[in-house]
Coordinates of C-alpha atoms and ligand atoms in Angstrom, one line a residue:
M1391 CA -5.9 12.0 24.8
V1392 CA -2.1 11.7 24.3
Q1393 CA -0.8 8.2 24.0
S1394 CA 2.6 7.0 25.0
S1395 CA 4.7 5.8 22.0
E1396 CA 4.5 2.3 23.5
H1397 CA 0.7 2.4 23.1
D1398 CA 0.8 4.2 19.8
P1399 CA 1.4 1.7 16.9
L1400 CA 1.7 4.5 14.4
T1401 CA 4.7 5.9 16.1
V1402 CA 6.3 2.4 16.0
F1403 CA 5.3 2.1 12.4
E1404 CA 6.9 5.4 11.5
S1405 CA 10.2 4.4 13.2
W1406 CA 10.3 1.0 11.5
L1407 CA 9.6 2.5 8.1
T1408 CA 12.4 5.0 8.7
E1409 CA 14.8 2.2 9.5
A1410 CA 13.6 0.2 6.5
Y1411 CA 14.4 3.2 4.2
L1412 CA 18.0 3.1 5.6
Q1413 CA 18.4 -0.7 5.4
E1414 CA 16.3 -2.2 2.7
L1415 CA 17.9 -2.0 -0.6
T1416 CA 14.9 -2.1 -2.9
D1417 CA 11.4 -0.8 -2.4
P1418 CA 11.3 -0.4 1.4
N1419 CA 7.8 1.0 0.9
A1420 CA 6.5 -2.1 -0.8
M1421 CA 3.5 -3.6 0.9
A1422 CA 1.4 -6.7 0.0
I1423 CA -2.3 -6.0 0.0
A1424 CA -4.8 -8.8 0.0
T1425 CA -8.4 -8.2 -1.2
V1426 CA -11.3 -10.5 -1.5
S1427 CA -13.6 -11.0 -4.5
P1428 CA -17.4 -11.0 -4.2
Q1429 CA -17.2 -14.8 -4.4
G1430 CA -15.0 -14.8 -1.3
H1431 CA -11.8 -15.6 -3.2
P1432 CA -8.7 -13.8 -1.8
S1433 CA -5.9 -12.4 -4.0
V1434 CA -2.7 -10.6 -3.1
R1435 CA -0.1 -8.3 -4.8
N1436 CA 2.4 -5.7 -3.9
V1437 CA 1.8 -2.0 -4.2
L1438 CA 4.0 1.0 -3.1
L1439 CA 3.1 3.1 -0.1
K1440 CA 3.1 6.7 -1.6
H1441 CA 2.2 8.7 1.5
W1442 CA 0.9 8.2 5.0
S1443 CA -0.3 10.3 7.9
R1444 CA -2.3 9.7 11.0
E1445 CA -5.3 11.5 9.5
E1446 CA -5.2 10.0 6.0
G1447 CA -3.9 6.5 6.7
L1448 CA -1.6 4.6 4.2
I1449 CA -2.1 5.8 0.6
F1450 CA -1.2 3.8 -2.5
C1451 CA -2.2 4.3 -6.1
T1452 CA -3.7 2.0 -8.7
S1453 CA -6.2 1.8 -11.5
S1454 CA -9.8 1.6 -10.6
N1455 CA -10.1 -0.9 -13.5
S1456 CA -7.7 -3.3 -11.8
K1457 CA -8.7 -6.5 -10.1
K1458 CA -7.9 -5.2 -6.6
A1459 CA -10.0 -2.1 -7.2
K1460 CA -12.9 -4.1 -8.5
H1461 CA -12.7 -6.2 -5.3
L1462 CA -12.5 -3.0 -3.2
E1463 CA -15.7 -1.7 -4.8
Q1464 CA -17.5 -4.6 -3.3
N1465 CA -15.5 -5.2 -0.1
K1466 CA -13.5 -2.5 1.5
H1467 CA -11.9 -4.9 4.0
V1468 CA -8.2 -5.7 3.3
A1469 CA -5.1 -7.2 4.9
L1470 CA -1.8 -5.5 4.3
L1471 CA 1.7 -6.7 5.0
F1472 CA 5.2 -5.2 5.1
Y1473 CA 8.2 -7.6 5.2
W1474 CA 11.7 -6.2 5.6
K1475 CA 14.1 -9.1 5.1
S1476 CA 17.1 -7.1 6.0
L1477 CA 15.6 -6.1 9.4
Y1478 CA 13.8 -9.5 9.9
R1479 CA 10.7 -7.6 10.7
Q1480 CA 7.1 -7.8 9.6
I1481 CA 4.1 -5.6 10.1
S1482 CA 0.7 -7.0 9.3
M1483 CA -2.4 -4.8 9.4
E1484 CA -6.1 -5.3 8.8
G1485 CA -8.5 -2.5 8.0
T1486 CA -10.6 -0.8 5.3
V1487 CA -9.8 1.1 2.1
Q1488 CA -11.5 3.9 0.3
P1489 CA -10.5 5.9 -2.8
T1490 CA -8.9 9.3 -2.2
D1491 CA -10.6 12.5 -3.5
R1492 CA -9.8 13.4 -7.1
E1493 CA -7.5 16.3 -6.2
T1494 CA -5.2 13.9 -4.1
S1495 CA -5.2 11.3 -7.0
E1496 CA -4.2 14.0 -9.5
H1497 CA -1.5 15.3 -7.2
L1498 CA 0.0 11.8 -6.7
F1499 CA -0.1 11.3 -10.4
A1500 CA 1.6 14.7 -11.1
I1501 CA 4.6 13.9 -8.9
R1502 CA 5.4 10.6 -10.7
P1503 CA 8.2 10.5 -13.2
R1504 CA 6.9 11.3 -16.8
E1505 CA 7.8 7.8 -18.1
S1506 CA 5.7 6.3 -15.3
Q1507 CA 2.8 8.7 -16.1
L1508 CA 3.1 7.6 -19.8
T1509 CA 2.8 3.9 -18.9
T1510 CA -0.2 4.6 -16.6
Y1511 CA -1.8 6.7 -19.4
V1512 CA -1.5 3.8 -21.9
S1513 CA -2.0 0.8 -19.5
K1514 CA -5.4 -1.0 -19.1
Q1515 CA -4.1 -2.5 -15.9
S1516 CA -5.1 -6.1 -15.3
Q1517 CA -6.8 -6.5 -18.7
P1518 CA -5.6 -9.1 -21.1
M1519 CA -3.0 -7.7 -23.5
E1520 CA -2.4 -8.8 -27.1
S1521 CA 1.4 -8.8 -26.7
P1522 CA 4.2 -6.7 -25.0
L1523 CA 5.1 -5.5 -28.5
V1524 CA 1.7 -4.1 -29.2
F1525 CA 1.8 -2.3 -25.8
D1526 CA 5.2 -0.7 -26.8
T1527 CA 3.6 0.5 -30.0
H1528 CA 0.8 2.2 -28.0
L1529 CA 3.4 3.7 -25.7
E1530 CA 5.3 5.2 -28.7
K1531 CA 2.1 6.5 -30.3
A1532 CA 1.1 8.2 -27.0
R1533 CA 4.6 9.7 -26.7
S1534 CA 4.5 11.2 -30.2
T1535 CA 0.9 12.5 -29.8
L1536 CA 1.5 14.1 -26.4
K1537 CA 5.0 15.5 -27.4
N1538 CA 6.0 17.8 -24.5
D1539 CA 2.4 18.4 -23.2
S1540 CA 1.8 17.5 -19.6
I1541 CA 0.2 14.0 -19.3
P1542 CA -3.3 14.2 -17.8
C1543 CA -4.1 11.9 -14.9
P1544 CA -6.3 9.2 -16.4
E1545 CA -9.8 9.0 -15.0
H1546 CA -9.2 5.4 -13.8
W1547 CA -6.0 6.3 -11.8
S1548 CA -6.7 6.8 -8.2
G1549 CA -5.2 7.0 -4.8
Y1550 CA -6.6 4.6 -2.2
Q1551 CA -6.4 5.2 1.5
F1552 CA -6.1 2.4 4.0
S1553 CA -7.2 2.9 7.6
P1554 CA -6.0 0.1 10.0
H1555 CA -7.9 -1.3 12.9
T1556 CA -5.4 -3.9 13.9
I1557 CA -1.6 -3.7 13.6
E1558 CA 0.8 -6.5 14.5
F1559 CA 4.5 -6.0 14.8
W1560 CA 6.7 -9.1 14.4
V1561 CA 10.4 -9.1 15.3
G1562 CA 12.3 -12.3 14.2
Q1563 CA 14.3 -13.9 16.9
P1564 CA 16.5 -17.0 17.0
Y1565 CA 14.9 -20.4 17.7
R1566 CA 11.4 -19.1 16.8
R1567 CA 11.3 -16.9 19.9
H1568 CA 9.8 -14.1 17.7
Q1569 CA 8.2 -11.1 19.4
R1570 CA 4.7 -10.3 18.4
T1571 CA 2.9 -7.2 19.6
L1572 CA -0.7 -6.7 18.5
Y1573 CA -2.5 -3.3 18.6
T1574 CA -6.3 -3.2 18.3
K1575 CA -8.2 0.0 17.8
D1576 CA -11.4 0.4 19.7
A1577 CA -14.2 1.3 17.2
H1578 CA -15.9 3.5 19.7
S1579 CA -13.1 5.4 21.5
Q1580 CA -10.6 5.1 18.6
Q1581 CA -7.9 4.3 21.2
W1582 CA -5.4 1.6 20.6
S1583 CA -4.8 -1.3 23.1
Q1584 CA -1.7 -3.4 23.2
S1585 CA -1.4 -7.2 23.7
F1586 CA 1.2 -9.8 23.1
L1587 CA 0.9 -13.1 21.0
H1588 CA 2.7 -16.4 21.3
P1589 CA 5.3 -16.8 18.5
Ligands
FMN2145 C1 7.5 -3.9 -5.5 C2 6.2 -3.8 -6.3 C3 5.5 -2.6 -6.3 C4 4.3 -2.4 -7.0 N1 3.6 -1.2 -6.9 C5 2.5 -1.0 -7.5 C6 1.7 0.1 -7.2 O1 2.0 1.1 -6.5 N2 0.5 0.3 -7.9 C7 0.0 -0.7 -8.7 O2 -1.1 -0.6 -9.2 N3 0.7 -1.8 -8.9 C8 1.9 -2.0 -8.3 N4 2.7 -3.2 -8.6 C9 2.1 -4.2 -9.5 C10 1.0 -5.0 -8.7 O3 1.7 -5.9 -7.8 C11 0.0 -5.7 -9.6 O4 0.7 -6.5 -10.6 C12 -0.9 -4.8 -10.3 O5 -1.3 -3.7 -9.4 C13 -2.2 -5.5 -10.8 O6 -2.8 -6.1 -9.7 P1 -4.3 -6.7 -9.7 O7 -4.5 -7.2 -11.1 O8 -4.3 -7.8 -8.7 O9 -5.2 -5.6 -9.4 C14 3.8 -3.4 -7.8 C15 4.5 -4.6 -7.9 C16 5.7 -4.8 -7.2 C17 6.4 -6.1 -7.2

């Protein structure tokens, strides 16, 4: 079934993201992602949206050793937030996350700048570190060992794909008269329905 753009939140998302790339000076693709620990404790941090499509959802990359990935192993439900200050717009989503296949993870690693690959290769993300100086020493050691060889995608580096089931668009307006449009996906029909929320 073809949906009109008014009832298709992903069309709206695409156009807002395009505008953000034109307006937002730094990291227009930054999104805060909140996960929950097995004990029920939430935590939140930014990641970069690396790729998105209707079929694959929103894809980011991180280490499977990181705190967020450990949470995701136990609880795939997350909340995700874009805030573009220059546009005075916010998109908040709720949904589920699963790791991408290995081929996708390796592709996303391969297209990163070499220096970012090197950092990822050396980093034990979210583990305690002796000191920034020791980390630099490990970086230099890896640089001289690898020389000009291509840097392999570490086993722990993975793409993660997020599939939303609710998406709320928020447009800031004077005097708190903000516009809030909520889209909810029906689990059975997979169709989105639209409603409005008080500001
Ligand atoms: C703008 C911005 C973008 C970031 N992008 C990523 C990213 O794409 N992947 C990532 O693992 N960490 C990214 N980080 C670092 C994370 O916020 C976080 O420090 C790291 O992933 C460890 O999080 P955790 O210990 O909660 O798992 C980014 C930070 C900022 C401020």
